Short mmCIF file of C-alpha atoms in Angstrom, two decimals:
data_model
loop_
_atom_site.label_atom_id
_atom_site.label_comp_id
_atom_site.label_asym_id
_atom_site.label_seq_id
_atom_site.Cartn_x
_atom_site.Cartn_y
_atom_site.Cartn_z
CA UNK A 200 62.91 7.85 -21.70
CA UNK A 201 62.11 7.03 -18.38
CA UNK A 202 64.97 8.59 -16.90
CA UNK A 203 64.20 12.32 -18.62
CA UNK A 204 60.86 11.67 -16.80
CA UNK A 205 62.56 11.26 -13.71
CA UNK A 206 65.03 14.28 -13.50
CA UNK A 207 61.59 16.76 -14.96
CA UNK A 208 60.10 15.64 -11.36
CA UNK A 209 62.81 16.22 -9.69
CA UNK A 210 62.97 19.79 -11.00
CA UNK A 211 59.35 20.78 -9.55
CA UNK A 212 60.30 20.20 -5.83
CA UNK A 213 62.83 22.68 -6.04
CA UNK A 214 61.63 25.32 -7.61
CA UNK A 215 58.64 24.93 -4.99
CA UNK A 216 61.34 24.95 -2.05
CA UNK A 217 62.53 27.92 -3.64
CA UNK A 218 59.28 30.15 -3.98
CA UNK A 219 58.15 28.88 -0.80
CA UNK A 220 61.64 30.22 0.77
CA UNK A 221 60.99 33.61 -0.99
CA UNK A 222 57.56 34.03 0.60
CA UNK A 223 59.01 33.21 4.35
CA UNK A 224 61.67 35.95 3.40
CA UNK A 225 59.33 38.28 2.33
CA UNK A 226 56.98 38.28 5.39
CA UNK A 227 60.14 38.39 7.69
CA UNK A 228 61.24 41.46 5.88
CA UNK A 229 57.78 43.16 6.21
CA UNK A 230 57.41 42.11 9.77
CA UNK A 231 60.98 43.76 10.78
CA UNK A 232 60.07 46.97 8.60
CA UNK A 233 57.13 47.33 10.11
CA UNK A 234 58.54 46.42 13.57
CA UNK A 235 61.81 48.78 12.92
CA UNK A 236 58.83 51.97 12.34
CA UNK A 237 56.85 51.57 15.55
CA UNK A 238 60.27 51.24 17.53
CA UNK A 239 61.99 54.07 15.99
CA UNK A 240 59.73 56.67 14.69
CA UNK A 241 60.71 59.77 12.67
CA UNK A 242 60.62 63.18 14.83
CA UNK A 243 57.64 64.93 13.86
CA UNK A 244 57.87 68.79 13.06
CA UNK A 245 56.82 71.68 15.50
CA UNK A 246 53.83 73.21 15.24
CA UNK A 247 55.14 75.57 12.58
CA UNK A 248 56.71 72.82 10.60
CA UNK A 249 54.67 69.89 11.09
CA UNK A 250 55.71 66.46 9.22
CA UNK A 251 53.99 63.66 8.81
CA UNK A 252 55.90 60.31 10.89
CA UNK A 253 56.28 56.96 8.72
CA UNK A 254 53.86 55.48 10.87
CA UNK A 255 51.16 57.97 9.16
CA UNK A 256 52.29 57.52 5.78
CA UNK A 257 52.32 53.68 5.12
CA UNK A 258 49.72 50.89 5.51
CA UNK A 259 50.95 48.35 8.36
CA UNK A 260 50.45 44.87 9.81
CA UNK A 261 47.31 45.69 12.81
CA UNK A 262 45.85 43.02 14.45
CA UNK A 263 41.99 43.02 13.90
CA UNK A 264 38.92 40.71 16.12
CA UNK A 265 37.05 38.68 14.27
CA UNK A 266 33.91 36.36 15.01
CA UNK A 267 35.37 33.04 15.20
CA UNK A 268 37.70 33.91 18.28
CA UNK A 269 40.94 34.20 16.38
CA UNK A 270 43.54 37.10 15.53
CA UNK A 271 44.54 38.07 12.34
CA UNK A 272 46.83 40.16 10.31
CA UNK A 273 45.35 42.86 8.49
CA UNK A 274 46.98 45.70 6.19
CA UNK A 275 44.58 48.93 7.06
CA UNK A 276 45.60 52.05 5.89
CA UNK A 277 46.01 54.40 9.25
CA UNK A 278 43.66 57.54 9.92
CA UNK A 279 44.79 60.80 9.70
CA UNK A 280 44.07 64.52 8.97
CA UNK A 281 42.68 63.80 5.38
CA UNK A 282 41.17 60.18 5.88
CA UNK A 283 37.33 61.20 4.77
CA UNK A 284 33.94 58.82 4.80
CA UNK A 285 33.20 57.83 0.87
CA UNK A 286 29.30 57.88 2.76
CA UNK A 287 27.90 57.61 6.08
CA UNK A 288 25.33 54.87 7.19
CA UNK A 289 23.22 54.88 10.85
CA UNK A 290 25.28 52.32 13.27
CA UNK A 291 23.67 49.02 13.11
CA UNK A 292 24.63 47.54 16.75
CA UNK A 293 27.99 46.30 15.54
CA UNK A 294 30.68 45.38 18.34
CA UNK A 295 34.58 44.22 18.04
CA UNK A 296 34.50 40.45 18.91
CA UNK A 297 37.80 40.11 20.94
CA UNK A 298 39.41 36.71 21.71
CA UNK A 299 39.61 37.83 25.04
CA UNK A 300 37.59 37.11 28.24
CA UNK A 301 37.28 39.94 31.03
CA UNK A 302 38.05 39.09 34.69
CA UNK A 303 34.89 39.21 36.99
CA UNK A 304 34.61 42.49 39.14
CA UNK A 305 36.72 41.82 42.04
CA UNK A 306 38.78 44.14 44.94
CA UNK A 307 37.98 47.42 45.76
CA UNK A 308 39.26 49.97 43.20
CA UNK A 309 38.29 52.93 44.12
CA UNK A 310 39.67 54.16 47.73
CA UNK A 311 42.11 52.61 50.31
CA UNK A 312 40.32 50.62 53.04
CA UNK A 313 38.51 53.16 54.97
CA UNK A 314 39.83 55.78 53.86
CA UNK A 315 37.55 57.57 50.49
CA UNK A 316 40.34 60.02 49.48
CA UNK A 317 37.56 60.96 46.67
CA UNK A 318 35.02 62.22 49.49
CA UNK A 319 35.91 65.59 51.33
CA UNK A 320 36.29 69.36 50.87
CA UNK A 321 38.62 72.29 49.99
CA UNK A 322 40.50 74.31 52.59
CA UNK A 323 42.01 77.32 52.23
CA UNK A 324 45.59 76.85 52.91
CA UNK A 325 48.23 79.70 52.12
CA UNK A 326 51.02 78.10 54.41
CA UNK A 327 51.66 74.80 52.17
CA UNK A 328 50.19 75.70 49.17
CA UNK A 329 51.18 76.85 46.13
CA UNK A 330 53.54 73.46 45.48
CA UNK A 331 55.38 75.45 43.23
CA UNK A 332 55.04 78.83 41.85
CA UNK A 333 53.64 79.33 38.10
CA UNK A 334 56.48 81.53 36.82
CA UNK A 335 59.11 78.72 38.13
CA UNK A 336 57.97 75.92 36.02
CA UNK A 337 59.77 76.13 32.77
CA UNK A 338 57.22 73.53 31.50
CA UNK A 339 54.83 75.38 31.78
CA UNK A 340 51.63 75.64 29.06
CA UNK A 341 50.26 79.22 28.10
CA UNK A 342 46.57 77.10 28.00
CA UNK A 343 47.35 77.17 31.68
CA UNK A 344 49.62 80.38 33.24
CA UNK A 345 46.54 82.39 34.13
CA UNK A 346 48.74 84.97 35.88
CA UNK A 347 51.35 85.52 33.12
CA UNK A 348 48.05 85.96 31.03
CA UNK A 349 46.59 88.53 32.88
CA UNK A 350 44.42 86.94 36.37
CA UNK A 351 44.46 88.88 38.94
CA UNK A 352 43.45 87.25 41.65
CA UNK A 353 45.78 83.79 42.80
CA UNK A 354 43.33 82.56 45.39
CA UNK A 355 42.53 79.52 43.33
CA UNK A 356 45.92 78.03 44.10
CA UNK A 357 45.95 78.01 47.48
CA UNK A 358 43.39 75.49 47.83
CA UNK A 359 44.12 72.32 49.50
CA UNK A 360 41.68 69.08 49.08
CA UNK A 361 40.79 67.48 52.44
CA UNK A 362 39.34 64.10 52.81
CA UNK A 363 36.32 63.75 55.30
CA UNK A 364 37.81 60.22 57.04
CA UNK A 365 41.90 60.62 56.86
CA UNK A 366 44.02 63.03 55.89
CA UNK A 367 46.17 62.87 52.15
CA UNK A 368 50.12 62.01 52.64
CA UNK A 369 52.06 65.45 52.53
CA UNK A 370 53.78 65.70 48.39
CA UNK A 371 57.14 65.00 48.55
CA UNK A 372 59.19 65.16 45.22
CA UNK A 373 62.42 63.83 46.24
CA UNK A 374 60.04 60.41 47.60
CA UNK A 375 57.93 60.49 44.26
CA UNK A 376 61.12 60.42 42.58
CA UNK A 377 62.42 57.44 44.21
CA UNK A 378 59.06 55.91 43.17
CA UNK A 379 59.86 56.30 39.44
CA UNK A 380 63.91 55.86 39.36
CA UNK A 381 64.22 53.19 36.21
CA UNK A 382 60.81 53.58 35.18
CA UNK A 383 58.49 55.18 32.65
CA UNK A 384 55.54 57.17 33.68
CA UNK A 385 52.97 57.87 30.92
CA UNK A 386 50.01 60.20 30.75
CA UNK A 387 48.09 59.35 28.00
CA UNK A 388 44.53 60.92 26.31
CA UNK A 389 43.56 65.00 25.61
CA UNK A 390 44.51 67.94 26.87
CA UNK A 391 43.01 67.41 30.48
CA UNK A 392 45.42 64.57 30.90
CA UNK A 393 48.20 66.71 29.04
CA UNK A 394 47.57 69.14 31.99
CA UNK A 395 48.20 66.70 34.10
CA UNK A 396 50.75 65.68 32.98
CA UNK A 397 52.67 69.22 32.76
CA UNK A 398 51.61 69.62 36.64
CA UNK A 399 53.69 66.48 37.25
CA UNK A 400 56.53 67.97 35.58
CA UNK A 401 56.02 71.55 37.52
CA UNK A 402 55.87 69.37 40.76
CA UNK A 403 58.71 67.65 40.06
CA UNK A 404 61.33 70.03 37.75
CA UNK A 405 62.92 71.50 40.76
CA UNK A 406 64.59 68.90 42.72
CA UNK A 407 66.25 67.99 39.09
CA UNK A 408 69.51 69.90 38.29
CA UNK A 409 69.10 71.51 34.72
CA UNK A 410 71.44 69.92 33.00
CA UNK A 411 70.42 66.23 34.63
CA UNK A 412 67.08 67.35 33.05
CA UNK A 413 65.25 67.30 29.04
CA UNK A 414 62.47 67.18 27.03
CA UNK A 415 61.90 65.67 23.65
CA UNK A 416 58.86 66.67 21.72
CA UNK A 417 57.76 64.66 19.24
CA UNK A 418 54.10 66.05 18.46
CA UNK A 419 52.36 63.09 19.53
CA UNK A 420 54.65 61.95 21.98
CA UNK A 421 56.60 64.35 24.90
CA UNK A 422 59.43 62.71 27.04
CA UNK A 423 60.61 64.69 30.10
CA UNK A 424 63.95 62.82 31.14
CA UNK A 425 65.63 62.77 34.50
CA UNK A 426 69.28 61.60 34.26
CA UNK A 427 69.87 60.67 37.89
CA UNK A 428 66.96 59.00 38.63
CA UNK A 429 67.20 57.25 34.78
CA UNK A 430 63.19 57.95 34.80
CA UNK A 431 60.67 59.57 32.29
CA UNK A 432 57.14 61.59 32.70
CA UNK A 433 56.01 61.43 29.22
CA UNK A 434 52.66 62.53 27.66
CA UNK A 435 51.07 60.41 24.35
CA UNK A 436 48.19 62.30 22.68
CA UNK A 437 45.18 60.00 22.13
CA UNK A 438 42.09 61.58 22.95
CA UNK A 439 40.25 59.28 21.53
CA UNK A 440 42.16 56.04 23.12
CA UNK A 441 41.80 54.19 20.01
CA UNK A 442 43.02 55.10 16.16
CA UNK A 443 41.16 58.42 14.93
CA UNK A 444 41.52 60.96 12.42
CA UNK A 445 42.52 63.15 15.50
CA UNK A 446 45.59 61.49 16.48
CA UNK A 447 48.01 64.13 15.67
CA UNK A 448 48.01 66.83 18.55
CA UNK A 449 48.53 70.15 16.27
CA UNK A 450 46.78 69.14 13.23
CA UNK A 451 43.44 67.40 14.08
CA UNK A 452 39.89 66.98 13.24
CA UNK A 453 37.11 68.10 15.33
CA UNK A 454 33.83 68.90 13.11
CA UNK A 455 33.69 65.22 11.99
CA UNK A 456 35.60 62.82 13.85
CA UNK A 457 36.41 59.39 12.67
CA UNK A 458 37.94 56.90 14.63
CA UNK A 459 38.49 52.78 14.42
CA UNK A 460 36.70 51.25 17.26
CA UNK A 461 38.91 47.67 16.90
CA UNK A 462 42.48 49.37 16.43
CA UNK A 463 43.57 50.05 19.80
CA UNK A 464 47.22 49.51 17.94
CA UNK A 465 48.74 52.71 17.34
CA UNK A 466 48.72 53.72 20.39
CA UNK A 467 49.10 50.70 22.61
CA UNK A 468 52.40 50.38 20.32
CA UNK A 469 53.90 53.09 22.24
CA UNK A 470 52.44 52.86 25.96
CA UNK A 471 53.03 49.11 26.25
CA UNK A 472 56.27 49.24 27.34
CA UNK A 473 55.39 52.17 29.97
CA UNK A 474 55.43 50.75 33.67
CA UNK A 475 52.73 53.54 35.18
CA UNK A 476 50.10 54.39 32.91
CA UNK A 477 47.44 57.21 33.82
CA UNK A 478 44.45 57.21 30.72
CA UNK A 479 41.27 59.32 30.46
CA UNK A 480 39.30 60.22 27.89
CA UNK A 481 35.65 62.48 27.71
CA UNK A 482 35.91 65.44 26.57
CA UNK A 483 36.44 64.80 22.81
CA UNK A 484 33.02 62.37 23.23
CA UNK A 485 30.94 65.54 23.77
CA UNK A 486 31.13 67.35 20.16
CA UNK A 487 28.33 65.68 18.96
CA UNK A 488 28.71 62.45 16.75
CA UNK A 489 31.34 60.48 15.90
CA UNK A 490 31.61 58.43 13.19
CA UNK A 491 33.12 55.12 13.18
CA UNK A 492 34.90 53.22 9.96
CA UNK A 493 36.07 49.50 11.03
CA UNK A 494 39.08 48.02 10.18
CA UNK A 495 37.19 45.62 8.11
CA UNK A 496 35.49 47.95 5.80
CA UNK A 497 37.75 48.65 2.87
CA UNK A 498 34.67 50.87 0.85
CA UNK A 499 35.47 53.83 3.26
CA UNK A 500 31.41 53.86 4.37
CA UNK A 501 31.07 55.00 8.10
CA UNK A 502 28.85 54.42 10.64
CA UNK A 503 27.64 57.66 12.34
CA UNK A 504 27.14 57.39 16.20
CA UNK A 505 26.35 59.23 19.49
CA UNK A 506 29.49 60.33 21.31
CA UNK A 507 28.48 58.45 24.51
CA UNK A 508 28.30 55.00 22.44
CA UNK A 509 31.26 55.56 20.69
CA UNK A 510 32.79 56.27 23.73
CA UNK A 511 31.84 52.77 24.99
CA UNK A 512 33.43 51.01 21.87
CA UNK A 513 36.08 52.66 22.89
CA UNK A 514 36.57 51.82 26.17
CA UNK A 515 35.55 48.30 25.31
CA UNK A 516 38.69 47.95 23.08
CA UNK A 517 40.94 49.64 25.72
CA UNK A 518 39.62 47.22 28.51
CA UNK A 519 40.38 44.08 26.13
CA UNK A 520 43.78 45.51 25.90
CA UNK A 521 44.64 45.97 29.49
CA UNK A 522 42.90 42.44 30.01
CA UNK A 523 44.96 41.23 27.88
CA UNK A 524 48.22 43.06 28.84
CA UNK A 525 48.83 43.94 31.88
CA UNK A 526 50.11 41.93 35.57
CA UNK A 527 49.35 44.35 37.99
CA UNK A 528 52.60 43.08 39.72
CA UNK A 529 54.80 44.55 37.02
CA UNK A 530 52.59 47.39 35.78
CA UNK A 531 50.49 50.22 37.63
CA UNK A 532 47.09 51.60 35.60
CA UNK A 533 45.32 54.50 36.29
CA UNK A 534 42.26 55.41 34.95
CA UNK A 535 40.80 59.53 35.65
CA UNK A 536 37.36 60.40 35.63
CA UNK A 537 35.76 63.17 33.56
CA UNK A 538 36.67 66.28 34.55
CA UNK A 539 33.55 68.48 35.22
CA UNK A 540 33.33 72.02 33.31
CA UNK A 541 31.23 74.54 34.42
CA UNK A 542 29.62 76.50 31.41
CA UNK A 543 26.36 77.36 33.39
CA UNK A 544 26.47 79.63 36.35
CA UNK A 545 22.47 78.91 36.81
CA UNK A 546 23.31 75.60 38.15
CA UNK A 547 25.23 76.86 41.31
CA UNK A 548 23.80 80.21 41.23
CA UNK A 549 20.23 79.98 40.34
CA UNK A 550 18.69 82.76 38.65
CA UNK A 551 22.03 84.05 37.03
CA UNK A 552 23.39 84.48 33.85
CA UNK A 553 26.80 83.86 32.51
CA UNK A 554 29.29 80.59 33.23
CA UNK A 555 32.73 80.06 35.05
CA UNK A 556 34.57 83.60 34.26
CA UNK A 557 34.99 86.04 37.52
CA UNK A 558 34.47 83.05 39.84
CA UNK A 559 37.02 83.38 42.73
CA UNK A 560 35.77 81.11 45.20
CA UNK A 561 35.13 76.67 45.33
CA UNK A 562 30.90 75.65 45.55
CA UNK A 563 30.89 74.66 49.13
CA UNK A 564 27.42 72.85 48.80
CA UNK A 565 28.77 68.83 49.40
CA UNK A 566 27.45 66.37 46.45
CA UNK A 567 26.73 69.58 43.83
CA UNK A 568 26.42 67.90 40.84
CA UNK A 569 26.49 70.30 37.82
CA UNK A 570 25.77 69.13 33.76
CA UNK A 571 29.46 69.17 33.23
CA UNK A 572 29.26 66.21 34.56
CA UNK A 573 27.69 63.60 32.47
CA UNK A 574 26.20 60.89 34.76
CA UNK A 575 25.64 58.27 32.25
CA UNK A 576 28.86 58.29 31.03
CA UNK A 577 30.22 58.16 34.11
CA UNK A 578 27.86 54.52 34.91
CA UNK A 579 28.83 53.27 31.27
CA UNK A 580 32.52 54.10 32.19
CA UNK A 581 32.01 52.40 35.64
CA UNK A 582 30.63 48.93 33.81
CA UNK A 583 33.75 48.81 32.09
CA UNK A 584 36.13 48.90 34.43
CA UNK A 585 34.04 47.40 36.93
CA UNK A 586 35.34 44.36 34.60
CA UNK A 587 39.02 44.88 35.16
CA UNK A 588 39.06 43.67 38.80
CA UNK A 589 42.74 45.03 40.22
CA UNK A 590 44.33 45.58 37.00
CA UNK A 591 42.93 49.43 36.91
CA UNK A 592 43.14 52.10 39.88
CA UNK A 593 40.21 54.39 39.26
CA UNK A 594 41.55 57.87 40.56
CA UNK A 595 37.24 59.65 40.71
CA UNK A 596 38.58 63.41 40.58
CA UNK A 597 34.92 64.15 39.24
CA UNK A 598 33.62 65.30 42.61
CA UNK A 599 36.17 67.04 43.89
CA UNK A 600 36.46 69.00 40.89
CA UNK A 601 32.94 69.83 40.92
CA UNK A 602 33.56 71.92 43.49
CA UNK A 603 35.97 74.03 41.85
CA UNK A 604 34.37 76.53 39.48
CA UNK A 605 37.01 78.98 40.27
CA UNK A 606 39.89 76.81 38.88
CA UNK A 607 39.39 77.78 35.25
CA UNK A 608 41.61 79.85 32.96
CA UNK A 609 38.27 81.96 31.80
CA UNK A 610 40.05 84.89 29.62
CA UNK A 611 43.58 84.41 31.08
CA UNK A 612 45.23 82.30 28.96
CA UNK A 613 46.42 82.57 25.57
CA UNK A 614 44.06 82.17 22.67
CA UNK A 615 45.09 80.88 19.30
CA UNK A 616 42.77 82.12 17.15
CA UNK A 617 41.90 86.06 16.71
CA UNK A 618 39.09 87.12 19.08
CA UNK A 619 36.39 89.61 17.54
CA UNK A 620 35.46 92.68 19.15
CA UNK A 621 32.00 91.67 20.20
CA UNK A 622 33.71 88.55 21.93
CA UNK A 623 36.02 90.65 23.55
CA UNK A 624 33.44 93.13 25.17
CA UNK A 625 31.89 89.97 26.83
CA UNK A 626 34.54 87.67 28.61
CA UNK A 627 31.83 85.07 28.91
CA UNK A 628 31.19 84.38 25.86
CA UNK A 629 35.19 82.95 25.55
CA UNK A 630 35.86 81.88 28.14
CA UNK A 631 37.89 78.62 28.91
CA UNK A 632 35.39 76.21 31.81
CA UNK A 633 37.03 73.67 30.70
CA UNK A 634 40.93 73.62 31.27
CA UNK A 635 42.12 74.27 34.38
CA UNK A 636 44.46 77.17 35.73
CA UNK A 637 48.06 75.87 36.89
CA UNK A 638 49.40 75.50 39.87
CA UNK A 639 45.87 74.21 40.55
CA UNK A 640 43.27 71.29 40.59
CA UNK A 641 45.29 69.01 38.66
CA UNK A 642 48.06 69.23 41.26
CA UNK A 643 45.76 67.73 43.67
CA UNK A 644 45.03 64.65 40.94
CA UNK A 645 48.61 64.22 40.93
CA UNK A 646 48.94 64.47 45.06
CA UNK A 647 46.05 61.44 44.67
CA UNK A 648 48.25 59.49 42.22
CA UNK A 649 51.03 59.70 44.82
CA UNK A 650 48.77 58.30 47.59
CA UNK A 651 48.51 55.26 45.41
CA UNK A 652 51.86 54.52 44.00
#
């Protein structure tokens, strides 16, 4: 009797080892899967074709802040396209409790030692500039080829950006090259970065053979590769910086936004391993609300929010990231201002009617400060990176760009959707103040970046 006793306790330790071995297994499993998709994502369809990646389609592991300090492991289902608000609620003041403490402000961030490259004017300048010629840039966007669309004046281009104090190193690709052989550069944020980034490429492109030379779309994320110099330019769409409902570049949401202001993941998954990273993010912040639904809150209710505060969630989450991640000795940050529109012609023409179309030549008033330009945003975004001591490299194109009413596409560029005949008989009324004609203004971010690097 007392030995059938024995062997029925020796039974229960095993089958314990053996269930408690199964649940190690299965979390290893889910952790590689999940691991395996963020590493190697699906290619995404064109434009004409789009499909969905795995990383869209199944719930995974996302680390969310909580109260008590600590990090834990969360299965959210991601935002996408069709991810709707089962009701919306006013904010009520909640923030994402990191486990992270920022660095004090510290350094100077903004300029080299005296030398403000952000404080100066624009010459005229028809002997060096053009850097390249539109029509020679197989990169190049139809957003941005005024002259294949129809401009017919190429003034804007020839525009160079003098500093008051020092003069800007001459661009040289073949030395900007040597700068990136064996690393990544990323752009990453809207379509004002994305125009950056394609002005890199145009810059660049030439001094590449073609066939050393390629480019890999994958709808969120574009890798230009150069073979000989074993480097990438690469642009990740993430105009929102943190997870959104807008995330995919063809196929987003812009009448009601919804975005996760403590999931930084989805995208950090794919710039972390970049060595030179240039961010911005503004423009999608000024359509009005946004509304926000937390990683937390499994009923689908939202929180609906001014675009400036959400904006500062944002940027809060981003800034605990780069806290977090990132030794200025082994990684370069950039962070871009706003870049000004000019919708109102009133402000730099009093008295007049009408915005940025048929302007050929820079505002030559120094400081002009127009409402494309949203001052508070630009303190707000100050605090925060105020708070990253070196780890960020602020390039301020805000000023500068002020300047340059002219610079915009206007009508000369190539519209998606059907114009109507009324719109048509008045340019104004569609014209583009926002993007920015190429070669251009963003050229001159890029000659900044290459001042710094």
């Amino acid at each position: 009797m007392m030995q059938k006793c024995h062997k029925k306790k020796a039974q229960f330790p095993l089958i314990a080892l053996v269930f408690f071995v199964f649940i190690i297994l299965s979390i290893l499993y889910n952790e590689r899967y999940i691991q395996e998709i963020h590493q190697n994502p699906p290619r995404e369809g064109d434009d004409n074709g789009h499909q969905q990646s795995a990383i869209e389609t199944v719930s995974f592991l996302n680390p969310i802040p909580i109260l008590n300090g600590t990090l834990v492991q969360k299965y959210i289902v991601p935002l996408d396209k069709s991810s709707i608000c089962s009701s919306t609620v006013e904010y009520n003041g909640r923030r994402a409790m990191w486990p992270i403490h920022m660095l004090e402000p510290a350094g100077q961030r903004f300029q080299e030692e005296g030398c403000d490259l952000f404080s100066g004017k624009w010459v005229f300048d028809s002997t060096s500039y053009p850097l390249y010629n539109e029509s020679d840039c197989p990169f190049m966007s139809d957003q941005l080829a005024c002259r294949k669309h129809g401009r017919p004046d190429s003034d804007y281009s020839y525009w160079r950006w003098q500093p008051h104090n020092c003069d800007m190193k001459r661009w040289n690709a073949t030395e900007m090259w040597e700068k990136l052989r064996g690393k990544r550069l990323m752009f990453v944020g809207d379509s004002l970065n994305r125009g950056q980034w394609i002005s890199m490429l145009c810059l660049l492109q030439s001094t590449v053979p073609a066939n050393k030379r390629s480019i890999t779309p994958q709808a969120q994320l574009t890798t230009f590769r150069a073979e000989e110099y074993n480097a990438t330019i690469e642009f990740l769409w993430a105009p929102l910086l943190v997870e959104s409902n807008s995330d995919d570049p063809v196929a987003h949401r812009v009448p009601e936004r919804i975005l996760r202001p403590d999931s930084i993941f989805r995208h950090a998954s794919q710039w972390k391993h970049a060595d030179i990273l240039v961010f911005n993010t503004y423009l999608w912040w000024r359509q009005g609300p946004v509304k926000l639904l937390w990683s937390t809150q499994a009923d689908g209710i939202c929180e609906e929010i001014d675009g400036r505060r959400g904006m500062e969630l944002a940027m809060e989450a981003w800034a605990d990231w780069v806290d977090s991640n990132i030794d200025p000795l082994k990684k370069i940050v950039f962070f871009v201002t706003m870049s000004p529109t000019h919708l109102l012609k009133d402000e730099w023409e009093p008295g007049s009617e009408g915005n940025c179309y048929n302007e050929k030549y820079p505002i030559t008033k120094e400081n002009y400060w127009g409402s494309g330009s949203d001052l508070p945003t630009m303190q707000m975004v100050d605090k925060v990176l105020s708070k990253l001591s070196s780890k960020v490299i602020v390039l301020n194109i805000t000023q500068l760009s002020e300047y340059r009413k002219d610079g915009h596409p206007t009508i000369y560029r190539k519209f998606w959707e059907t114009l109507s005949p009324e719109k048509l008989l008045n340019p104004s009324s569609y014209s583009d103040c926002i993007h920015w004609c190429l070669p251009g203004v963003p050229d001159v971010w890029n000659e900044l970046l290459f001042q710094f690097l």
